Amino acid sequence: MHPFRFGVQLKSSGSIEHILSVVSRVESLGYDVITVPDHIDQSMSPFVLLGYLASKTGLTLGTMVLSNDFRSPVIVAREAAALATISQGRFELGVGAGWQGADYLQMGLSMESPSVRVSRLEEALSIIKDAFSKEEVSFDGKFYQLDRFALHPRLSDEVVPKLVVGGGGKRVLSIAAKFGDVVSINPSLRHGEYAKETLQEMSEESYLRKCEWVQSKLGALGRSVELHCRSAFVYVGDDHYEVVSQMAGSFGLDPLEAYKMPPLLIGSVDDVVQQLLYRRQRFGFSYWSVHEGDVESFAPVVNALKGR
């Protein structure tokens, strides 16, 4: 099992002064990683923001996650190499297939079927991974064709970014197992972020099936990775019974069912500590992310488990 580490997903909106204050507080509370999203609406440019933050914090920096359709994999590899070099190896590159329709509309891009987007992601990850390790990359795929691309700056082993890849379907999780250094297990968003079907995919049984699928693929490939889970809801407090009953009722859930959902972290500090210990043993999750608004309440859990 990997030791625990904890990240915070920034909103990536608001003033730079606000972002800096959040980052400073996150670092002081003992978190390990700051990540930023990649949406067009009210979101700063991920690479520009993280490049600036690299000089302001000692935290690991990451994208959670880039939408593959927005950039050529050559550009992604080039920007990632620059940021990894500037940060002296404190950068992790999260890349996904893209899922939010509003982003595509605002960019004037066609949002193709999930199968096409995932196929394009697979080619992109192959190019990015090779760019980090090979002197030149040539590629002749369905979506990308490259002729002797050479990455600059060249990356030493000490600063090569970890690739963070995840998803909720079998195919994308198979790709994550093949290319990712970190595999993030998520509910599938094909029905939308707040759809009933998405909520059903947060069940303990659903997450266990996904983790078992990833582990079977890793076994066949002879690989070992870190498993990541991003929280969907966090409440740490002694009055959690009332809170979870209200929350579960609003979604038509049984409160006990809600307590068991891996991306829902609910209970007293001791309760949540035990939940995370159990979920590492049961699912393999050692890397956890919470949202910016949960930084303060979740900090005692970080203090109890960091590095264990």
XYZ file of C-alpha atoms in Angstrom:
308
model
C 0.000 0.000 0.000
C 1.110 3.522 -0.748
C 1.301 6.028 2.117
C -1.482 8.576 2.293
C -1.169 11.924 0.608
C -3.764 14.653 0.256
C -4.555 17.238 -2.384
C -6.847 20.237 -2.758
C -8.670 21.133 -5.964
C -8.709 24.901 -6.438
C -11.707 26.616 -7.972
C -9.245 28.487 -10.197
C -11.515 31.501 -10.131
C -11.448 34.795 -8.270
C -8.508 37.099 -7.760
C -4.921 35.953 -7.699
C -4.732 37.335 -4.153
C -7.502 34.941 -3.113
C -5.811 32.004 -4.800
C -2.497 32.789 -3.114
C -4.173 32.993 0.290
C -5.809 29.601 -0.238
C -2.556 28.023 -1.407
C -0.693 29.428 1.601
C -3.331 28.058 3.955
C -3.332 24.649 2.243
C 0.427 24.391 2.634
C 0.346 25.469 6.283
C -2.259 22.806 7.085
C -0.061 19.986 5.777
C -1.636 19.085 2.451
C 0.661 17.740 -0.255
C -0.801 18.795 -3.607
C -2.629 21.713 -5.220
C -4.516 20.956 -8.445
C -6.454 23.143 -10.858
C -9.272 22.335 -13.297
C -9.413 22.979 -17.039
C -12.780 24.523 -17.841
C -13.365 27.570 -19.989
C -15.964 29.223 -17.761
C -14.413 31.187 -14.871
C -11.159 29.246 -14.926
C -7.635 30.601 -15.331
C -5.214 29.028 -17.791
C -3.892 25.963 -15.902
C -0.273 26.123 -17.049
C 0.045 29.874 -16.552
C -1.472 29.711 -13.065
C 0.612 26.716 -11.987
C 3.777 28.273 -13.401
C 3.152 31.313 -11.225
C 2.343 29.193 -8.161
C 5.560 27.188 -8.611
C 7.479 30.213 -7.345
C 5.089 30.820 -4.443
C 4.734 27.413 -2.802
C 6.623 24.194 -2.135
C 3.523 22.084 -2.761
C 3.274 19.614 -5.609
C 1.259 21.137 -8.452
C -1.105 19.379 -10.794
C -3.849 19.561 -13.389
C -7.075 17.806 -12.407
C -7.528 17.372 -15.288
C -6.659 18.842 -18.677
C -9.221 18.236 -21.384
C -7.309 16.433 -24.119
C -9.405 17.916 -26.927
C -8.350 21.487 -26.137
C -4.645 21.077 -27.040
C -2.278 19.070 -29.182
C -0.393 16.449 -27.124
C 2.817 18.057 -28.392
C 1.801 21.336 -26.766
C 0.792 19.537 -23.573
C 4.126 17.696 -23.389
C 6.025 20.934 -24.070
C 4.146 22.940 -21.428
C 4.387 20.101 -18.917
C 8.151 19.792 -19.462
C 8.601 23.515 -18.867
C 6.523 23.430 -15.689
C 8.256 20.295 -14.406
C 11.611 21.986 -14.938
C 10.581 25.290 -13.350
C 9.102 23.524 -10.315
C 12.077 21.128 -10.012
C 9.905 18.053 -10.340
C 6.856 19.238 -8.396
C 4.378 18.824 -11.239
C 1.881 16.057 -11.993
C 0.065 16.007 -15.325
C -3.572 14.952 -15.177
C -5.242 14.459 -18.572
C -8.773 13.354 -19.383
C -10.954 12.868 -22.448
C -13.122 15.948 -21.785
C -16.720 15.746 -20.631
C -18.330 19.165 -20.038
C -20.449 20.163 -23.008
C -20.412 23.867 -22.123
C -16.634 23.952 -22.662
C -16.986 22.661 -26.202
C -19.771 25.110 -27.001
C -17.767 28.081 -25.744
C -14.709 26.999 -27.710
C -16.651 26.268 -30.872
C -15.465 22.657 -30.868
C -17.495 19.644 -31.836
C -18.004 17.344 -28.861
C -17.717 13.919 -30.413
C -18.898 10.642 -28.941
C -17.240 9.259 -25.797
C -15.635 6.461 -27.818
C -13.969 8.960 -30.179
C -12.793 11.193 -27.330
C -11.365 8.240 -25.435
C -9.593 6.927 -28.549
C -8.053 10.333 -29.105
C -6.978 10.425 -25.436
C -5.248 7.062 -25.809
C -3.180 8.321 -28.752
C -2.352 11.565 -26.938
C -1.164 9.759 -23.800
C 1.091 7.517 -25.882
C 2.684 10.595 -27.489
C 3.086 12.454 -24.184
C 4.588 9.454 -22.397
C 7.070 8.854 -25.234
C 7.949 12.548 -25.380
C 8.993 12.450 -21.727
C 11.342 9.492 -22.221
C 12.563 9.436 -25.843
C 14.838 11.757 -27.770
C 12.403 11.923 -30.697
C 8.808 10.872 -31.228
C 7.218 9.979 -34.542
C 3.606 8.864 -34.538
C 1.142 7.860 -37.236
C -2.276 7.419 -35.687
C -5.872 8.073 -36.593
C -5.965 11.443 -34.834
C -2.326 12.549 -34.584
C 0.619 12.354 -36.961
C 4.056 13.500 -35.763
C 7.418 13.545 -37.475
C 10.460 13.472 -35.187
C 9.148 15.678 -32.411
C 11.903 16.434 -29.888
C 10.894 17.754 -26.492
C 12.672 20.756 -25.038
C 13.717 20.978 -22.309
C 14.754 17.357 -22.013
C 13.674 15.871 -18.706
C 15.837 13.987 -16.250
C 14.257 11.054 -14.431
C 14.001 13.194 -11.293
C 11.602 15.722 -12.818
C 9.494 13.663 -15.250
C 5.859 14.420 -14.317
C 3.641 11.673 -13.035
C 0.753 11.056 -15.411
C -2.623 11.125 -13.667
C -5.343 9.431 -15.714
C -8.783 8.343 -14.636
C -12.376 7.810 -15.509
C -15.435 5.752 -14.813
C -15.786 3.339 -17.732
C -13.894 0.117 -18.399
C -12.181 1.329 -21.534
C -10.843 4.583 -20.141
C -9.785 2.839 -16.923
C -7.906 0.266 -19.027
C -6.102 3.140 -20.749
C -5.395 4.702 -17.346
C -3.886 1.412 -16.147
C -1.664 1.325 -19.238
C -0.346 4.897 -19.111
C -1.041 6.381 -15.679
C 1.341 6.632 -12.774
C -1.743 7.589 -10.789
C -5.141 6.143 -11.667
C -8.145 8.132 -10.521
C -11.374 6.177 -10.050
C -14.463 8.261 -10.826
C -18.132 7.852 -11.561
C -18.820 7.978 -15.281
C -20.088 11.436 -16.280
C -21.753 10.361 -19.513
C -25.155 11.281 -18.003
C -23.957 14.580 -16.500
C -22.378 15.536 -13.202
C -25.600 15.574 -11.153
C -27.634 12.873 -12.884
C -29.244 10.063 -10.903
C -27.161 7.534 -12.852
C -23.967 9.330 -11.837
C -24.993 9.155 -8.202
C -25.645 5.425 -8.518
C -22.097 4.981 -9.798
C -20.773 6.297 -6.494
C -21.887 3.182 -4.628
C -19.412 0.990 -2.798
C -20.128 -1.879 -5.180
C -19.561 0.258 -8.269
C -16.225 1.584 -7.015
C -15.097 -1.890 -6.023
C -15.836 -3.203 -9.532
C -13.843 -0.363 -11.080
C -10.873 -0.902 -8.737
C -10.871 -4.636 -9.380
C -10.947 -3.977 -13.127
C -7.966 -1.636 -12.874
C -6.025 -4.079 -10.703
C -6.659 -6.890 -13.199
C -5.302 -4.724 -16.024
C -2.304 -3.661 -13.950
C -1.570 -7.299 -13.138
C -1.637 -8.241 -16.815
C 0.701 -5.335 -17.631
C 3.023 -5.993 -14.694
C 2.512 -2.453 -13.429
C 1.903 -0.864 -10.025
C 0.299 2.559 -9.618
C -1.087 4.885 -6.983
C -4.906 4.949 -6.785
C -6.675 8.278 -6.360
C -10.175 9.213 -5.224
C -11.603 12.728 -5.429
C -14.233 13.580 -2.842
C -17.707 14.572 -3.980
C -18.942 15.586 -0.519
C -17.065 16.179 2.737
C -18.502 16.804 6.166
C -16.306 16.411 9.238
C -18.083 17.117 12.507
C -19.811 15.528 15.465
C -23.285 16.474 14.175
C -22.780 14.483 10.977
C -25.828 12.240 11.517
C -28.236 15.128 10.988
C -26.212 16.487 8.059
C -25.994 13.192 6.220
C -29.692 12.469 6.750
C -30.620 15.784 5.148
C -28.130 15.352 2.323
C -29.120 11.755 1.620
C -32.802 12.602 1.684
C -32.372 15.341 -0.903
C -30.873 12.774 -3.299
C -33.232 9.938 -2.417
C -30.500 7.948 -0.675
C -30.533 5.882 2.464
C -28.145 7.554 4.970
C -26.244 4.295 5.517
C -25.766 3.978 1.753
C -24.353 7.500 1.663
C -21.856 6.726 4.458
C -20.507 3.811 2.415
C -19.953 5.730 -0.841
C -16.174 6.073 -1.310
C -16.225 9.687 -2.592
C -18.394 10.814 0.355
C -16.348 11.521 3.499
C -18.717 11.995 6.418
C -18.299 11.701 10.177
C -16.235 12.844 13.105
C -12.481 13.162 12.635
C -11.980 9.669 14.045
C -14.773 8.299 11.842
C -13.277 9.716 8.656
C -9.793 8.524 9.621
C -11.173 5.010 9.981
C -13.088 5.345 6.693
C -9.906 6.229 4.823
C -7.921 3.427 6.428
C -10.683 0.997 5.435
C -10.945 2.388 1.899
C -7.220 2.066 1.353
C -7.395 -1.561 2.436
C -10.607 -2.276 0.501
C -10.077 -0.262 -2.691
C -6.417 0.768 -2.655
C -7.046 4.523 -2.355
C -4.075 6.312 -0.810
C -4.215 9.660 -2.643
C -7.277 11.746 -1.783
C -8.412 15.142 -3.060
C -10.892 17.501 -1.444
C -12.321 20.740 -2.766
C -11.150 24.195 -1.782
C -14.149 24.739 0.498
C -13.313 21.641 2.576
C -9.708 22.592 3.393
C -10.255 23.679 6.996
C -12.691 20.985 8.136
C -10.665 18.160 6.580
C -7.294 19.337 7.934
C -7.452 17.270 11.179
C -7.848 14.125 9.049
C -4.791 15.114 7.011
C -2.831 15.663 10.227
C -3.842 12.226 11.515
C -3.021 10.266 8.360
C -0.419 12.098 6.292
C 2.498 9.830 5.442
C 1.000 6.765 7.164
